[in-house]
PDB file of C-alpha atoms in Angstrom:
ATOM      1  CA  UNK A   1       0.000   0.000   0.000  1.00 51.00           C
ATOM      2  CA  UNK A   2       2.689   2.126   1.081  1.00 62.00           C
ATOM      3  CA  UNK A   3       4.306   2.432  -2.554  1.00 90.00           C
ATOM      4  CA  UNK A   4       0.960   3.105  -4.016  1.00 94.00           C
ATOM      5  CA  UNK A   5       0.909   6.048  -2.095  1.00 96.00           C
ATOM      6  CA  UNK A   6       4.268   7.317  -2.593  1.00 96.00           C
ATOM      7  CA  UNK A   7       3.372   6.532  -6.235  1.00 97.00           C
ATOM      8  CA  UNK A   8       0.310   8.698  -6.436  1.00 97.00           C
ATOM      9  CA  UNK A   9       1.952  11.121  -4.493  1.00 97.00           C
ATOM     10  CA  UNK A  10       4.620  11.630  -6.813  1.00 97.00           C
ATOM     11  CA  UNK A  11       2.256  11.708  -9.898  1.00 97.00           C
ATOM     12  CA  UNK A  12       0.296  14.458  -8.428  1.00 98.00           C
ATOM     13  CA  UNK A  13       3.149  16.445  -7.351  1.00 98.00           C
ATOM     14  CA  UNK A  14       5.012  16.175 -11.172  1.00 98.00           C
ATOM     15  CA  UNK A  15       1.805  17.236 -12.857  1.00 98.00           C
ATOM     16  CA  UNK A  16       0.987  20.460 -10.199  1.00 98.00           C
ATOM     17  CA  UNK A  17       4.553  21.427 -11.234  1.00 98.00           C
ATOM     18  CA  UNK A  18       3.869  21.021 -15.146  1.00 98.00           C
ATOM     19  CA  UNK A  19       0.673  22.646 -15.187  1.00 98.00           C
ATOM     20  CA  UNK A  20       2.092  25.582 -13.031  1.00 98.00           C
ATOM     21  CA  UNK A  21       4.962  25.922 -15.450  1.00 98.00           C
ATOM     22  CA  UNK A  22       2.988  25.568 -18.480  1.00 97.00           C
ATOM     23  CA  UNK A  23       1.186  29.092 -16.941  1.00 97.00           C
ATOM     24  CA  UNK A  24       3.858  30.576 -16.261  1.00 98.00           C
ATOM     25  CA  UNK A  25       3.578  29.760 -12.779  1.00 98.00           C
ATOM     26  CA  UNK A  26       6.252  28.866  -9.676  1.00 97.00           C
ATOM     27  CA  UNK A  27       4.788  25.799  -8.656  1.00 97.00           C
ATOM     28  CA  UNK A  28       6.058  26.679  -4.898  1.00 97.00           C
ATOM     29  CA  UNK A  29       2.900  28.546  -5.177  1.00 97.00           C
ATOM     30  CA  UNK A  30       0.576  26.191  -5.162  1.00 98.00           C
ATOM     31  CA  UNK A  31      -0.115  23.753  -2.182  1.00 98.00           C
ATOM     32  CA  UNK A  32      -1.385  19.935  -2.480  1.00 98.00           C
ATOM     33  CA  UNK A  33      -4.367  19.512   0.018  1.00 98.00           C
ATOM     34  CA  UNK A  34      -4.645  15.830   0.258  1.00 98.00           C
ATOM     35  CA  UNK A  35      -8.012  14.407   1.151  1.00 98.00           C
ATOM     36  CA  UNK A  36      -7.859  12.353   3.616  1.00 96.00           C
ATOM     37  CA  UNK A  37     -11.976  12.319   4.058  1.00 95.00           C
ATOM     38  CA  UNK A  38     -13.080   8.600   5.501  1.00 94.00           C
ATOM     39  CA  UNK A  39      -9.300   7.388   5.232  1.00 96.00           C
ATOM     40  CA  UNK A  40      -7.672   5.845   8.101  1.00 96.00           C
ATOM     41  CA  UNK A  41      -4.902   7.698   9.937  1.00 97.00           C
ATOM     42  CA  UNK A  42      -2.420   4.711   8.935  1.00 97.00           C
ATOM     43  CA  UNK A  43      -3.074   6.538   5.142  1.00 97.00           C
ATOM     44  CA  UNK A  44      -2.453   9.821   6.259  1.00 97.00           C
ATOM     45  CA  UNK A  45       0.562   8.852   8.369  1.00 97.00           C
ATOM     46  CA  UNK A  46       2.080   7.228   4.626  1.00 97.00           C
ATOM     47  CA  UNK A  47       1.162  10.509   3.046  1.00 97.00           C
ATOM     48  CA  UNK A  48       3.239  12.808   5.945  1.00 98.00           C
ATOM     49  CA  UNK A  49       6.115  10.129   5.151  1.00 97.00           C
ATOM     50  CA  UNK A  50       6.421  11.363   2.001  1.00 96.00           C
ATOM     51  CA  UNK A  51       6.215  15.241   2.614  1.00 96.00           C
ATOM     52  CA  UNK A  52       2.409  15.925   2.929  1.00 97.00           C
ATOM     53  CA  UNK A  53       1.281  17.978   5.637  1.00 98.00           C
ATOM     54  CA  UNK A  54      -1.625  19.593   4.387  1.00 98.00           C
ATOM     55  CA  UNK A  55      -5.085  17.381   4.585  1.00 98.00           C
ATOM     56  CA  UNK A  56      -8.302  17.825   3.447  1.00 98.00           C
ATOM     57  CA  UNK A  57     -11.048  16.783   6.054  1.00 98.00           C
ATOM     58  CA  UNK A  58     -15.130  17.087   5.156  1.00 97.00           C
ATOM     59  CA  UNK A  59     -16.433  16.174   8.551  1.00 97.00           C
ATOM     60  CA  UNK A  60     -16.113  17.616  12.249  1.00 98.00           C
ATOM     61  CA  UNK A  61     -15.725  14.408  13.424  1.00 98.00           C
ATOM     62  CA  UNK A  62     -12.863  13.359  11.739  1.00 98.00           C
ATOM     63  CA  UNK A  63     -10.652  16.044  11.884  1.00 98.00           C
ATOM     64  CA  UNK A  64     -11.306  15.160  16.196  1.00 98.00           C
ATOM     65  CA  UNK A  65     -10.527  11.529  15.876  1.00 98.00           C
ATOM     66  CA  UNK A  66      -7.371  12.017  13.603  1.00 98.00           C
ATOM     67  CA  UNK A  67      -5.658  15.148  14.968  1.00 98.00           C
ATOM     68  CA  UNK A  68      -4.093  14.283  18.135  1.00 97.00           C
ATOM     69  CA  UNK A  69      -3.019  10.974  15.879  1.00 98.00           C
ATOM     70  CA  UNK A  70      -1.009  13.006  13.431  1.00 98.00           C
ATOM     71  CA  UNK A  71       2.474  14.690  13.994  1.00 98.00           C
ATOM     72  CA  UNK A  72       2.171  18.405  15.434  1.00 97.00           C
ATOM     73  CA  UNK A  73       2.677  19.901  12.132  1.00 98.00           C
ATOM     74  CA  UNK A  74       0.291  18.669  10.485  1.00 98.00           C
ATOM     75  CA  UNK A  75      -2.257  21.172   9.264  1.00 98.00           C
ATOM     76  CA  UNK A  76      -5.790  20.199   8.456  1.00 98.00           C
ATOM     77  CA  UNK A  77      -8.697  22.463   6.178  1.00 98.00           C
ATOM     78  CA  UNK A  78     -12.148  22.089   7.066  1.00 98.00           C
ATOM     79  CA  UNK A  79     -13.344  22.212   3.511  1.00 98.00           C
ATOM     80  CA  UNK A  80     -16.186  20.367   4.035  1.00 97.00           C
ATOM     81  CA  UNK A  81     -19.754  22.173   4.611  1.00 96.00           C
ATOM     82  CA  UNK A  82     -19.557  23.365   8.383  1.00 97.00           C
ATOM     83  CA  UNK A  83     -22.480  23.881  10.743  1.00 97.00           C
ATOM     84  CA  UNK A  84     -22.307  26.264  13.025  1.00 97.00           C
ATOM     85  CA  UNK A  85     -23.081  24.526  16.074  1.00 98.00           C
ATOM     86  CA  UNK A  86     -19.938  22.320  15.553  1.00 98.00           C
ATOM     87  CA  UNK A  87     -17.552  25.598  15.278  1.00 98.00           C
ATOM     88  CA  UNK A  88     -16.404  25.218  18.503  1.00 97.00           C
ATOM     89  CA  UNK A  89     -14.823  21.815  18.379  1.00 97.00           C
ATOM     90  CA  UNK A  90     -12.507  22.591  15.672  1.00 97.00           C
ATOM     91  CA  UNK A  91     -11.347  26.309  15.400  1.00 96.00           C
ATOM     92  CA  UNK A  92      -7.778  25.562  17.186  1.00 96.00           C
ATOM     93  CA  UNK A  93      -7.739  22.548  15.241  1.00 98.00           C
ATOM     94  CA  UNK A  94      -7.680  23.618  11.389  1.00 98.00           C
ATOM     95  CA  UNK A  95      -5.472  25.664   9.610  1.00 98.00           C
ATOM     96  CA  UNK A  96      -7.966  27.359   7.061  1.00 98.00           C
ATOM     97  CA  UNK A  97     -11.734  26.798   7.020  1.00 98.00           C
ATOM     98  CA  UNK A  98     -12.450  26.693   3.392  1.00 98.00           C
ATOM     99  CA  UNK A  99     -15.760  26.899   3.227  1.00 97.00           C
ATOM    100  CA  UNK A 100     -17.696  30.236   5.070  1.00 98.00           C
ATOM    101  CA  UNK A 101     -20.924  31.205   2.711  1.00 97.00           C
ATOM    102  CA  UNK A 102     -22.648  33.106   4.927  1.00 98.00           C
ATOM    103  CA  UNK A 103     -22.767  35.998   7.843  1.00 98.00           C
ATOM    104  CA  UNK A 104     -24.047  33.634  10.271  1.00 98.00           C
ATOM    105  CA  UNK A 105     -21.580  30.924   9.872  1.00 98.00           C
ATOM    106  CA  UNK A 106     -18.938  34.253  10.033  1.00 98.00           C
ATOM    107  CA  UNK A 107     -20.229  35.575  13.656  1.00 98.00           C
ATOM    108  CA  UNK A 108     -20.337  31.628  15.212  1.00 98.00           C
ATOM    109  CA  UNK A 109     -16.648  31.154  14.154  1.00 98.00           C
ATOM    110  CA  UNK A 110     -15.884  35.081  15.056  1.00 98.00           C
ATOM    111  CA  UNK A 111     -17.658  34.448  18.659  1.00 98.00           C
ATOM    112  CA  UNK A 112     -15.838  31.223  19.435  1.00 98.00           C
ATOM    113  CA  UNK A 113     -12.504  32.222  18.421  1.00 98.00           C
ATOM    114  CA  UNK A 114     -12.782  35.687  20.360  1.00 98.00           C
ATOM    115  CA  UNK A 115     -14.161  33.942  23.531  1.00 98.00           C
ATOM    116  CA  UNK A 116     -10.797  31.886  23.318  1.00 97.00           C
ATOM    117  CA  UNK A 117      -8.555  34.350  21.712  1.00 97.00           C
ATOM    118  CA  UNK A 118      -7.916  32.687  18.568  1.00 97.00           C
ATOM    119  CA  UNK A 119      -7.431  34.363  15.123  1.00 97.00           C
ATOM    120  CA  UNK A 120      -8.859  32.235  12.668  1.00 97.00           C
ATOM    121  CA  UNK A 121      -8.296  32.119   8.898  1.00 98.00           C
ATOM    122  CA  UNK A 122     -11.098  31.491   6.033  1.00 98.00           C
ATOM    123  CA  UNK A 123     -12.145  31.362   3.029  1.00 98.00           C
ATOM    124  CA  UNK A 124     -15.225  32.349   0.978  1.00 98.00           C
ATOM    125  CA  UNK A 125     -16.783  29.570  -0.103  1.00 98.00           C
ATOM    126  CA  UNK A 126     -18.559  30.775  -4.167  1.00 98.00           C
ATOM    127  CA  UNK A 127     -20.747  28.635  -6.025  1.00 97.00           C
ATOM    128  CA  UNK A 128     -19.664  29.609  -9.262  1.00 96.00           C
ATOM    129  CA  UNK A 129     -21.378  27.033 -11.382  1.00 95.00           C
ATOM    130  CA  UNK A 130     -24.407  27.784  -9.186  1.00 94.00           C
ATOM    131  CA  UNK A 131     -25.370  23.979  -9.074  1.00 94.00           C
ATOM    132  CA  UNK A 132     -28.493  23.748  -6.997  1.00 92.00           C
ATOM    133  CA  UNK A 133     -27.030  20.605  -5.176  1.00 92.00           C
ATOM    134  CA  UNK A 134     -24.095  22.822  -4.110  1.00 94.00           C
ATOM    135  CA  UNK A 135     -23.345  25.176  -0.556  1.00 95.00           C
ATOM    136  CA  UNK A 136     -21.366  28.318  -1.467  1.00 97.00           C
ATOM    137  CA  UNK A 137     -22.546  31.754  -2.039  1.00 97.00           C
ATOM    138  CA  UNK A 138     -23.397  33.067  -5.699  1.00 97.00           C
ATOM    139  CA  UNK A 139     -20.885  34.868  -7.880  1.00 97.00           C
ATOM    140  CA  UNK A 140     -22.512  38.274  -7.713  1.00 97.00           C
ATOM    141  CA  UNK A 141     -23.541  37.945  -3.540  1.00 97.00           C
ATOM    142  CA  UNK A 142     -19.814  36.999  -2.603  1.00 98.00           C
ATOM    143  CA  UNK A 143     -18.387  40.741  -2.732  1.00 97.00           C
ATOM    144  CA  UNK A 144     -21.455  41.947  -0.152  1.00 97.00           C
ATOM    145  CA  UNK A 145     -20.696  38.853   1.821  1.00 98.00           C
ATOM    146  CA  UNK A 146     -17.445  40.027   2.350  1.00 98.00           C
ATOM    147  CA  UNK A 147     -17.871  43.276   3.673  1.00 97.00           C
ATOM    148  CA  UNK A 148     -19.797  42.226   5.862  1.00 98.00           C
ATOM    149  CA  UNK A 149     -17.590  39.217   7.341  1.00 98.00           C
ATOM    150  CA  UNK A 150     -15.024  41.302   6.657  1.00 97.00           C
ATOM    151  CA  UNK A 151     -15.975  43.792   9.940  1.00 97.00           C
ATOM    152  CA  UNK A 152     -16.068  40.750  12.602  1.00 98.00           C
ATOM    153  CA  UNK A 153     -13.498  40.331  14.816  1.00 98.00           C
ATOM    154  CA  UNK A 154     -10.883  37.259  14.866  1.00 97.00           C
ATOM    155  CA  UNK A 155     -11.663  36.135  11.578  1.00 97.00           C
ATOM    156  CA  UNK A 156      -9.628  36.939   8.686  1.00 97.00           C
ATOM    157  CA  UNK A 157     -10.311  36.278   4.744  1.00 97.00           C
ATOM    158  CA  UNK A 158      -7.564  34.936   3.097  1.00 97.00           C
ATOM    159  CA  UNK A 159      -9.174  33.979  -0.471  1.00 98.00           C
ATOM    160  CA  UNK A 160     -12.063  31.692  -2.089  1.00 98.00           C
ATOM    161  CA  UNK A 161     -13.056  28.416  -2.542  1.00 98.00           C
ATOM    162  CA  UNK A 162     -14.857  26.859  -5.353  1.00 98.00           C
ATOM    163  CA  UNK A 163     -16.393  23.006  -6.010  1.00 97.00           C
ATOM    164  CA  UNK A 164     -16.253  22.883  -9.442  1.00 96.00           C
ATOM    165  CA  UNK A 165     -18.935  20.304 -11.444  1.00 93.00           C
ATOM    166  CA  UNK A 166     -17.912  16.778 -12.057  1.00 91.00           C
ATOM    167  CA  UNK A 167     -17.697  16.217 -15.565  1.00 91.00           C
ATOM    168  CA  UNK A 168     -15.589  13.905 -17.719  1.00 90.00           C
ATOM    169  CA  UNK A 169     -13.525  16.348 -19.532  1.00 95.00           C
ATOM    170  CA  UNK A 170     -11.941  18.225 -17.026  1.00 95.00           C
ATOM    171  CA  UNK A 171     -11.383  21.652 -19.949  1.00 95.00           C
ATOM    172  CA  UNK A 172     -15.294  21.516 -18.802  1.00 94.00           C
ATOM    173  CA  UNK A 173     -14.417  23.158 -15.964  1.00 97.00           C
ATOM    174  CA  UNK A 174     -12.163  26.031 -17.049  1.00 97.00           C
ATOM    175  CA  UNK A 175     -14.388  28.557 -17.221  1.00 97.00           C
ATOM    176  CA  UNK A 176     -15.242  28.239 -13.722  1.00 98.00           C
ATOM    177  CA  UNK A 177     -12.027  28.442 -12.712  1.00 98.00           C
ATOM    178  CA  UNK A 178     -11.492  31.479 -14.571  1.00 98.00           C
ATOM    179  CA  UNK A 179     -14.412  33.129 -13.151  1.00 97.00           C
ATOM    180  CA  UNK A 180     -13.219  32.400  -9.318  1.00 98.00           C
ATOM    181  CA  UNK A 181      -9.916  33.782 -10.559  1.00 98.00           C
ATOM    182  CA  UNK A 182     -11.296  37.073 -11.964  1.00 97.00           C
ATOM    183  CA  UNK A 183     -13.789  37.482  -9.020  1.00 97.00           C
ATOM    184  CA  UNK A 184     -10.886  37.149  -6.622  1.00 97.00           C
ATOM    185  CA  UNK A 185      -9.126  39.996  -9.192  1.00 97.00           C
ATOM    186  CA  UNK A 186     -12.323  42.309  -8.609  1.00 96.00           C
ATOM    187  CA  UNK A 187     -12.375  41.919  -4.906  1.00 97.00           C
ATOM    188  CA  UNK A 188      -8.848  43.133  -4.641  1.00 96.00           C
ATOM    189  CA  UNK A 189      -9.674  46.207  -6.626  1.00 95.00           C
ATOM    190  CA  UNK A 190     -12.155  46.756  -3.704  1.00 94.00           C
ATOM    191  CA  UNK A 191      -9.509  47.004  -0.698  1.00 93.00           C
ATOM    192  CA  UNK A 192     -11.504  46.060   1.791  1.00 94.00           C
ATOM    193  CA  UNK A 193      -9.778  46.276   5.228  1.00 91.00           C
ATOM    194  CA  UNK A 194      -8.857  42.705   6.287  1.00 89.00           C
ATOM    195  CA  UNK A 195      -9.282  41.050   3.558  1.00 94.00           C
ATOM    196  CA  UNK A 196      -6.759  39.436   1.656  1.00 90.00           C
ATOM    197  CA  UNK A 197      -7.594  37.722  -1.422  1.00 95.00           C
ATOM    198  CA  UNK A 198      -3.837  35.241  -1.975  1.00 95.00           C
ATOM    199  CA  UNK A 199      -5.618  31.986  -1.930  1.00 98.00           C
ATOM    200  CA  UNK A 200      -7.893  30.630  -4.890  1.00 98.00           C
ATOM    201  CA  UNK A 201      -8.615  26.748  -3.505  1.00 98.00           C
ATOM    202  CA  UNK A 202     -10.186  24.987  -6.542  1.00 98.00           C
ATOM    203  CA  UNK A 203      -9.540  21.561  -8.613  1.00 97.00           C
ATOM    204  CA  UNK A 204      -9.810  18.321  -7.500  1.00 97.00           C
ATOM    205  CA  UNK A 205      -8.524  14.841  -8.767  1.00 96.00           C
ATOM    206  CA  UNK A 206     -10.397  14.853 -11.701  1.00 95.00           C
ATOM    207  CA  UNK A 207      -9.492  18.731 -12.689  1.00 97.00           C
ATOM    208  CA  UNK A 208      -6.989  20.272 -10.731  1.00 98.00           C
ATOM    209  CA  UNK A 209      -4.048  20.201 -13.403  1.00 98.00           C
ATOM    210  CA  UNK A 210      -6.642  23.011 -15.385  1.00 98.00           C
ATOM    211  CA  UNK A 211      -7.199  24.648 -11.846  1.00 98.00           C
ATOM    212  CA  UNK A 212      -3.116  25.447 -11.135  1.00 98.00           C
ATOM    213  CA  UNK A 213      -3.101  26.698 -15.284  1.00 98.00           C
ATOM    214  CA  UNK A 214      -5.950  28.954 -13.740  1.00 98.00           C
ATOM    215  CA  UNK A 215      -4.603  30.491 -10.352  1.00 98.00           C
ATOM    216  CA  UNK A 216      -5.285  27.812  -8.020  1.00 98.00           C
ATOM    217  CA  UNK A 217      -2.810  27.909  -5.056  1.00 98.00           C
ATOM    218  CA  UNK A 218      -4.629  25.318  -3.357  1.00 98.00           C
ATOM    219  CA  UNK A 219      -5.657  21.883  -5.116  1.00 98.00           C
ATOM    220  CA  UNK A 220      -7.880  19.337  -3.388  1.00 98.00           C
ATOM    221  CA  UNK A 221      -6.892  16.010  -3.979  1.00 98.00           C
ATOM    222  CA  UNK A 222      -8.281  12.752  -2.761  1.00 96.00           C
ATOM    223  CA  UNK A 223      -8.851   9.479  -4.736  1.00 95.00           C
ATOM    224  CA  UNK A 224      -5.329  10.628  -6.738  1.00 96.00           C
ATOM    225  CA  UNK A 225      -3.582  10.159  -3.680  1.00 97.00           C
ATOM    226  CA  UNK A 226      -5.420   7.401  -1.742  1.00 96.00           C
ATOM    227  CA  UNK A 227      -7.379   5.446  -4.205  1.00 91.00           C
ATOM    228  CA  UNK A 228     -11.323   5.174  -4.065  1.00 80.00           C
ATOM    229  CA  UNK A 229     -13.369   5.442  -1.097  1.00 63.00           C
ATOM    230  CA  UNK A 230     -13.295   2.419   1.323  1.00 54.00           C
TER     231      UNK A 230
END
């Protein structure tokens, strides 16, 4: 199993460098998220071995049951949806939540981490294809949204997030990609106080080579690392 890993690992980490230098990109600027989502720590633990420290969780649950399992530096993203009344358990466990779309989510996670004198890092999560199935704010709500989030306390934005459609082709999904990108260009423009739009976290296993050619400085990889789901 081990070598499988490494294997994948490798393969994911050659092609995030070609497609960043085929834009014109460093590929030190983009970061492999590995999702480690229903995956047993002994997986995660083969991943670290071979460099990863960044990991992708979905659930609340998980991220409790595997942190104190994983070496210190480990760093996990909530990038799954988050409710609110589960904010508490995790804010001094994740490096980035990934995926705020709305005020109310913004305040819970802006409450907890003042009551324990955290400063916590997000980003907006945008529904860009606007899929009805999908969380995430729309394109034209997600500059509003951030002015307001933008005025809580503890709670800083640090770029977008998109979940891009699954499709076979993965060019399918370049015009999302591009939108997020130029969205994330138009916010800048705006220079709203405490918000700082570096991080575009978009592409997956099945698209994220056309996410780096398109900005992304975080890539969300699962089943490219680990396989299917168990």
């Amino acid at each position: 199993m081990n070598d499988q890993i490494a294997h994948n690992l490798q393969e994911v980490t050659r092609k995030i460098e070609d497609a960043a230098l085929k834009a014109g990109r460093n590929p030190g600027d983009v970061t492999l998220i590995a999702v480690s989502k229903t995956k047993p720590v002994s997986m995660l633990l083969e991943a670290y071995e071979q460099g990863c420290r960044d990991f992708g969780e979905n659930k609340v649950q998980e991220i409790l049951e595997k942190y104190d399992r994983m070496p210190a530096d480990t760093r996990f993203h909530m990038i799954g949806h988050l409710q609110r009344n589960k904010v508490k358990y995790i804010l001094d466990k994740v490096a980035l939540i990934h995926s705020v779309d709305s005020v109310r989510l913004a305040q819970e996670i802006s409450k907890e981490a003042v009551k324990r004198n955290l400063e916590t890092d997000i980003l907006i999560e945008v529904n860009v294809a606007e899929e009805e199935t999908k969380f995430g704010t729309r394109p034209e709500d997600t500059i509003s949204l951030i002015r307001e989030i933008a005025q809580l306390p503890a709670v800083h934005i640090k770029g977008l997030m998109t979940i891009a459609p699954y499709v076979e082709k993965s060019e399918e999904n370049r015009k999302y990609f591009e939108k997020l990108r130029q969205l994330a260009v138009d916010i800048r423009e705006q220079n709203i106080d405490n918000v700082k739009v570096e991080v575009l976290s978009m592409g997956m296993t099945g698209d994220y080579e056309v996410a780096v050619e398109e900005g992304a400085t975080y890539v969300r990889v699962g089943t490219g690392i680990f396989g299917g789901r168990s």
